[in-house]
Structures are given as structure tokens and as C-alpha cells.
Amino acid sequence: MARVVKVFRTLRNHWKKSTFAVCVLSYGGYWLYGKHCDSVLRREACLLAREYGQQQIAPQERIRKATVILNPAACNGKANNLFEKNAAPILHLAGVQITVVKTDYEGQAKKLIELMEETDMLIVAGGDGTLQEVITGLLRRPDQDVFSKTPIGFIPLGSHNSLSPSLHLLSDNKVKDITSATLSILKGETVPLDVLQIKGEKEQPVFALMGLRWGAFRDVASKISKYWYLGPLKTNAAHWFSTLREWPLVRDVSVSYLAPTLRPPDLPPVKAPRPNLIYRIIRRLKNYWNPPAEEPPKVEEPEKWEEQQLSTLELFIQTHNKNPVERRINDSLRISAETHNLTMGEFITAGNKKAADPTVFTENATELEAGACRLQLPEGASGFYNIDNEEYEAMPVEVRLLPRKLRFFISAERREQLLSQIQ
């Protein structure tokens, strides 16, 4: 008992050191517990992957091959370590033959994809920038009709992963997000996604999966990180300071657009059976002695563009990939223009919401559905677009929708969740 009293007396006499020791031990215990939880998640994912690797394949089948485009600079240089610890072991245990291609500089992924050989699946390990470069390089290829049928997996390793909520169940644990995304690739369930083709007057087209953003809210969002020292007030401060420098922040733009097209039914591709040999011989002889008449060339009807002048705080042209399993009548992109008559207080409030989700607009915003659109900026207009969270110089562009152009791996749990939201 005397020893216990002595210990408490020592803690009371040295309360500053005792408090510091308790804080250090508590943080250390919390850190070790987090590492243990991550290890458990990796072990569970590896056990599931081993089941796929132990499955027998037919003699005529070959091992699946995957090409991984990895951006080591993503997530502040931690992407390579995250991939090697959390994703690569799962792919190896599942029996997938992977070829890892690492990028060394910005824009290299486009060039690497142009040289890529045929593969069973393409895996993008990085963030929004890496994914946007990969699909742009893929769809710029002369043989893109063939390579666009290759299923694509996305492992979220970047600081911005806008597409990830559409494909995977997200959590606060980075390891869980990576392992679940990798397991969804092994399960093989895919979903078609729309792609935006964005072309300037002289530049090669750029392709996007989420959308193009332009306006005052985009400009402020790019400066929020500068006010890191204000903590939770940095978003409010960034919007408030922008109103002090200039107000109103209204942009004028001319938008021309085409009406959306009807969406064909989602039918699986059916290969017609090959006719027998006798029928094929008779058909060839018939075509030789009596060649069919050439069909007259089809006259394409001119596109009917409608023009609308908009004054807006922000313009957002986006796909419907936020919920890719939703059944729609039309193939269309969405043009959202924020109302221009917001007060300063409403501007700051709306900016807070857009910082969390840029697709959120106020009730008075203009909403249009279109198959394609053209943006014509006023003379002297400057600024930048955000195309899938990547900055591009603002200029007149034409945006066309490529419906269901690419197929991405999706987790079955996320598909069920998205379907339940529709109902």
C-alpha cells in the first residue's frame, strides 16, 4: 500500500511530466492499434485473393494479364508504398500476371498508353490526374475501338479520387479502400461509363469521366489550401477574401447545345451463328454472277444547335457517372449553371457545400440536358477549367458525349447500394 501511495505522490509532484507521458502513451497506443487493424484488413483481403488463385483453369485457358499504370508521386509520394503493401500482394495471390508501369513525370501516362500492348485488363493506380491521362491516351489511339473494350480497374491512391464513390464503398480507412477496390477487380463485375470528349480549336481532344468546371467557385476552390493555417475556417475565409478582391464574380458565356439522343437498350452482344459451308458457297456464287447494287450514300442531316446566353457564377458540364447503374431514357450530359444573383453570404454558404461536393447547385440554377455543347467565352476572358480536377487554360471548346464508351470494374456491394438509392 505504501508503494502505491508513493507512486501517486510522485505523479502528483511531477504532474506536467505525467500528463505528457500519458499523452504520448495514448497516441502510441492508438497508432499501434491502427497498424494492427490495417494488418488484419490486409490478411482478410489476401485470404480472399488466395481463393481466386486456387481455382483451376481449363487447359486451353491462359493466366490473366493485367497492365498497371502506377503514379508514384500520387498521395504526396506515398502511392508506390501503398500499392506494394496493399494491392500488389492481392493481385499476385489471385494468380494475375501483372506488368507495373510507373510514370516519371506529368503527362507521361498518355504516351505510355499509346505504346501499350494488348492486355486482359488495365489497372490505374493513382488519382484523378493519372486516370484522366490514361483514358485520354487510350482514346487517342488509332485502334481505340478495340482497346476501349478492355475493362479498367481503378485503385484510389491519389489525393482526389472523384470516380471512386461511383465504383467502391468508401470508408475513412485508406487501406480498406485500396483492398476493396483491388478485390472488385478480381470479382470481374463491370459497369459502362460515359466519357466526355473536350476539344479546343487547335489542341488534341482531352477526355474526362466526371466533367468540366469553370467559374468563381472553381477559382476559389483552387486557393483554399493557401489558408491552411485557419483550420476549419479556411473554406469560409477563401470565399470571403475573394469577394473583397472582386464582386460580383459573374461570368458571361455563350452555350450552344444539341438535344440528347435516345438511349438504346442495354443488350449483351450476341454473335450470330456462322452459316454452313454449302450456304456460304451458294451465296458467294450468287454475288459473283449477280452482284448486289451499291446503296446510295446516306445524307446526314445537319445538326440543330440551340444557343443560350448565360450569366453565371459557375458552369459545370458533367456526365451521369455519379450513379452509373441508373437506367436512363436518353444519352445526355448535364449542363448546370449557377444563378448569378447570389448575395455575398449566399456565395460563401454555397461555396462551403461545393467544397464537399462540386455537383451541388442552388434551387435557382439553370439545368440543361444535351448530347453535345459548345462554349464560347467573351473576348479577353481568362482563367482555367477544371477537367476531372486537372487545370486547363480556358478557351472555346466543344464537348461531346461518348455514351458507354469504357467499362470499369465495380464492387457488387456498391452496385446494390446505388440501385437502392434509385428505388
Short mmCIF file of N, CA and C in Angstrom, two decimals, residues 37-114:
data_model
loop_
_atom_site.label_atom_id
_atom_site.label_comp_id
_atom_site.label_asym_id
_atom_site.label_seq_id
_atom_site.Cartn_x
_atom_site.Cartn_y
_atom_site.Cartn_z
N CYS A 37 -5.10 -2.95 -37.05
CA CYS A 37 -6.33 -3.05 -37.86
C CYS A 37 -6.00 -3.12 -39.35
N ASP A 38 -5.01 -2.32 -39.79
CA ASP A 38 -4.60 -2.37 -41.20
C ASP A 38 -4.06 -3.75 -41.56
N SER A 39 -3.29 -4.33 -40.65
CA SER A 39 -2.73 -5.66 -40.90
C SER A 39 -3.84 -6.71 -41.01
N VAL A 40 -4.86 -6.58 -40.18
CA VAL A 40 -5.99 -7.52 -40.23
C VAL A 40 -6.73 -7.39 -41.56
N LEU A 41 -6.92 -6.15 -42.02
CA LEU A 41 -7.60 -5.92 -43.30
C LEU A 41 -6.81 -6.55 -44.46
N ARG A 42 -5.49 -6.36 -44.44
CA ARG A 42 -4.66 -6.94 -45.50
C ARG A 42 -4.75 -8.48 -45.48
N ARG A 43 -4.72 -9.05 -44.28
CA ARG A 43 -4.77 -10.51 -44.17
C ARG A 43 -6.09 -11.05 -44.71
N GLU A 44 -7.21 -10.42 -44.36
CA GLU A 44 -8.51 -10.87 -44.84
C GLU A 44 -8.59 -10.77 -46.36
N ALA A 45 -8.09 -9.66 -46.93
CA ALA A 45 -8.11 -9.50 -48.38
C ALA A 45 -7.23 -10.53 -49.07
N CYS A 46 -6.08 -10.84 -48.49
CA CYS A 46 -5.18 -11.83 -49.09
C CYS A 46 -5.79 -13.23 -49.05
N LEU A 47 -6.52 -13.54 -47.98
CA LEU A 47 -7.17 -14.85 -47.90
C LEU A 47 -8.24 -14.99 -48.99
N LEU A 48 -8.99 -13.91 -49.23
CA LEU A 48 -9.98 -13.94 -50.31
C LEU A 48 -9.30 -14.08 -51.67
N ALA A 49 -8.19 -13.36 -51.85
CA ALA A 49 -7.48 -13.42 -53.13
C ALA A 49 -6.90 -14.81 -53.37
N ARG A 50 -6.47 -15.47 -52.31
CA ARG A 50 -5.89 -16.81 -52.45
C ARG A 50 -6.93 -17.81 -52.96
N GLU A 51 -8.19 -17.60 -52.59
CA GLU A 51 -9.25 -18.48 -53.09
C GLU A 51 -9.38 -18.37 -54.61
N TYR A 52 -9.24 -17.14 -55.13
CA TYR A 52 -9.27 -16.98 -56.59
C TYR A 52 -8.05 -17.65 -57.22
N GLY A 53 -6.90 -17.54 -56.58
CA GLY A 53 -5.69 -18.12 -57.13
C GLY A 53 -5.69 -19.63 -57.12
N GLN A 54 -6.46 -20.24 -56.23
CA GLN A 54 -6.51 -21.71 -56.13
C GLN A 54 -7.53 -22.33 -57.07
N GLN A 55 -8.30 -21.50 -57.77
CA GLN A 55 -9.28 -22.04 -58.71
C GLN A 55 -8.57 -22.65 -59.91
N GLN A 56 -9.05 -23.81 -60.36
CA GLN A 56 -8.46 -24.48 -61.50
C GLN A 56 -8.95 -23.85 -62.81
N ILE A 57 -8.07 -23.82 -63.79
CA ILE A 57 -8.43 -23.29 -65.11
C ILE A 57 -8.31 -24.41 -66.13
N ALA A 58 -9.05 -24.28 -67.23
CA ALA A 58 -9.04 -25.30 -68.28
C ALA A 58 -7.69 -25.30 -69.00
N PRO A 59 -7.32 -26.41 -69.64
CA PRO A 59 -6.01 -26.46 -70.32
C PRO A 59 -5.83 -25.41 -71.39
N GLN A 60 -6.95 -25.04 -72.09
CA GLN A 60 -6.83 -24.07 -73.16
C GLN A 60 -6.84 -22.62 -72.66
N GLU A 61 -7.17 -22.43 -71.40
CA GLU A 61 -7.19 -21.08 -70.85
C GLU A 61 -5.78 -20.65 -70.45
N ARG A 62 -5.57 -19.34 -70.44
CA ARG A 62 -4.28 -18.80 -70.04
C ARG A 62 -4.44 -17.89 -68.83
N ILE A 63 -3.34 -17.63 -68.18
CA ILE A 63 -3.37 -16.77 -66.99
C ILE A 63 -3.74 -15.35 -67.40
N ARG A 64 -4.59 -14.75 -66.60
CA ARG A 64 -4.99 -13.37 -66.90
C ARG A 64 -3.81 -12.41 -66.74
N LYS A 65 -3.72 -11.49 -67.69
CA LYS A 65 -2.65 -10.49 -67.67
C LYS A 65 -3.25 -9.11 -67.38
N ALA A 66 -2.56 -8.35 -66.59
CA ALA A 66 -3.01 -7.00 -66.25
C ALA A 66 -1.85 -6.03 -66.38
N THR A 67 -2.12 -4.88 -66.97
CA THR A 67 -1.14 -3.80 -67.05
C THR A 67 -1.52 -2.73 -66.04
N VAL A 68 -0.61 -2.42 -65.13
CA VAL A 68 -0.87 -1.44 -64.07
C VAL A 68 -0.11 -0.16 -64.39
N ILE A 69 -0.84 0.93 -64.50
CA ILE A 69 -0.23 2.26 -64.64
C ILE A 69 -0.20 2.90 -63.26
N LEU A 70 0.99 3.01 -62.69
CA LEU A 70 1.16 3.49 -61.31
C LEU A 70 1.84 4.85 -61.32
N ASN A 71 1.25 5.78 -60.60
CA ASN A 71 1.85 7.11 -60.43
C ASN A 71 2.47 7.18 -59.03
N PRO A 72 3.79 7.01 -58.92
CA PRO A 72 4.42 7.00 -57.58
C PRO A 72 4.32 8.34 -56.86
N ALA A 73 4.11 9.43 -57.60
CA ALA A 73 4.04 10.76 -56.98
C ALA A 73 2.68 11.05 -56.35
N ALA A 74 1.68 10.20 -56.60
CA ALA A 74 0.35 10.44 -56.03
C ALA A 74 0.39 10.31 -54.52
N CYS A 75 -0.56 10.95 -53.87
CA CYS A 75 -0.69 10.91 -52.40
C CYS A 75 0.62 11.36 -51.73
N ASN A 76 1.17 12.47 -52.25
CA ASN A 76 2.40 13.06 -51.68
C ASN A 76 3.57 12.08 -51.68
N GLY A 77 3.68 11.30 -52.76
CA GLY A 77 4.79 10.37 -52.89
C GLY A 77 4.62 9.04 -52.17
N LYS A 78 3.45 8.77 -51.60
CA LYS A 78 3.23 7.53 -50.85
C LYS A 78 2.57 6.44 -51.69
N ALA A 79 2.24 6.74 -52.95
CA ALA A 79 1.44 5.82 -53.75
C ALA A 79 2.16 4.50 -54.00
N ASN A 80 3.46 4.56 -54.28
CA ASN A 80 4.20 3.33 -54.57
C ASN A 80 4.18 2.39 -53.36
N ASN A 81 4.41 2.93 -52.17
CA ASN A 81 4.40 2.11 -50.96
C ASN A 81 3.00 1.56 -50.68
N LEU A 82 1.96 2.38 -50.89
CA LEU A 82 0.59 1.92 -50.68
C LEU A 82 0.23 0.80 -51.63
N PHE A 83 0.66 0.92 -52.88
CA PHE A 83 0.35 -0.13 -53.86
C PHE A 83 1.08 -1.43 -53.52
N GLU A 84 2.36 -1.34 -53.21
CA GLU A 84 3.15 -2.55 -52.93
C GLU A 84 2.68 -3.28 -51.69
N LYS A 85 2.18 -2.55 -50.70
CA LYS A 85 1.76 -3.19 -49.44
C LYS A 85 0.32 -3.68 -49.48
N ASN A 86 -0.56 -3.00 -50.22
CA ASN A 86 -1.98 -3.28 -50.11
C ASN A 86 -2.62 -3.89 -51.35
N ALA A 87 -2.11 -3.60 -52.54
CA ALA A 87 -2.76 -4.06 -53.77
C ALA A 87 -1.97 -5.16 -54.47
N ALA A 88 -0.65 -4.99 -54.59
CA ALA A 88 0.16 -5.96 -55.33
C ALA A 88 0.06 -7.37 -54.76
N PRO A 89 0.15 -7.58 -53.42
CA PRO A 89 0.03 -8.96 -52.90
C PRO A 89 -1.30 -9.62 -53.26
N ILE A 90 -2.37 -8.86 -53.30
CA ILE A 90 -3.69 -9.42 -53.63
C ILE A 90 -3.71 -9.90 -55.07
N LEU A 91 -3.16 -9.10 -55.97
CA LEU A 91 -3.14 -9.48 -57.38
C LEU A 91 -2.26 -10.71 -57.62
N HIS A 92 -1.11 -10.77 -56.93
CA HIS A 92 -0.22 -11.91 -57.08
C HIS A 92 -0.86 -13.20 -56.55
N LEU A 93 -1.50 -13.11 -55.38
CA LEU A 93 -2.13 -14.30 -54.80
C LEU A 93 -3.29 -14.80 -55.64
N ALA A 94 -3.95 -13.89 -56.37
CA ALA A 94 -5.07 -14.29 -57.21
C ALA A 94 -4.61 -14.91 -58.53
N GLY A 95 -3.31 -14.95 -58.76
CA GLY A 95 -2.80 -15.56 -59.98
C GLY A 95 -2.84 -14.66 -61.19
N VAL A 96 -2.88 -13.36 -60.99
CA VAL A 96 -2.88 -12.41 -62.10
C VAL A 96 -1.44 -12.03 -62.43
N GLN A 97 -1.10 -12.13 -63.69
CA GLN A 97 0.25 -11.75 -64.13
C GLN A 97 0.25 -10.25 -64.42
N ILE A 98 0.89 -9.48 -63.54
CA ILE A 98 0.81 -8.03 -63.67
C ILE A 98 2.12 -7.47 -64.21
N THR A 99 1.97 -6.42 -65.01
CA THR A 99 3.09 -5.63 -65.50
C THR A 99 2.92 -4.22 -64.99
N VAL A 100 3.78 -3.80 -64.08
CA VAL A 100 3.66 -2.47 -63.46
C VAL A 100 4.48 -1.48 -64.26
N VAL A 101 3.83 -0.42 -64.73
CA VAL A 101 4.49 0.66 -65.46
C VAL A 101 4.37 1.93 -64.62
N LYS A 102 5.50 2.46 -64.17
CA LYS A 102 5.49 3.65 -63.31
C LYS A 102 5.77 4.90 -64.14
N THR A 103 5.04 5.95 -63.85
CA THR A 103 5.24 7.22 -64.54
C THR A 103 6.30 8.05 -63.80
N ASP A 104 7.06 8.80 -64.58
CA ASP A 104 8.13 9.62 -64.01
C ASP A 104 7.80 11.11 -64.00
N TYR A 105 6.87 11.53 -64.84
CA TYR A 105 6.55 12.96 -64.92
C TYR A 105 5.10 13.12 -65.39
N GLU A 106 4.59 14.32 -65.21
CA GLU A 106 3.20 14.60 -65.57
C GLU A 106 3.01 14.50 -67.08
N GLY A 107 1.98 13.81 -67.51
CA GLY A 107 1.69 13.64 -68.93
C GLY A 107 2.29 12.39 -69.53
N GLN A 108 3.15 11.69 -68.81
CA GLN A 108 3.80 10.51 -69.39
C GLN A 108 2.82 9.35 -69.59
N ALA A 109 1.79 9.28 -68.76
CA ALA A 109 0.83 8.17 -68.87
C ALA A 109 0.16 8.17 -70.25
N LYS A 110 -0.08 9.35 -70.83
CA LYS A 110 -0.69 9.40 -72.17
C LYS A 110 0.21 8.71 -73.18
N LYS A 111 1.51 8.98 -73.12
CA LYS A 111 2.44 8.39 -74.08
C LYS A 111 2.59 6.89 -73.84
N LEU A 112 2.60 6.47 -72.58
CA LEU A 112 2.75 5.05 -72.28
C LEU A 112 1.56 4.24 -72.78
N ILE A 113 0.36 4.80 -72.65
CA ILE A 113 -0.83 4.09 -73.09
C ILE A 113 -0.84 3.94 -74.61
N GLU A 114 -0.30 4.93 -75.32
CA GLU A 114 -0.25 4.84 -76.78
C GLU A 114 0.65 3.70 -77.24
#
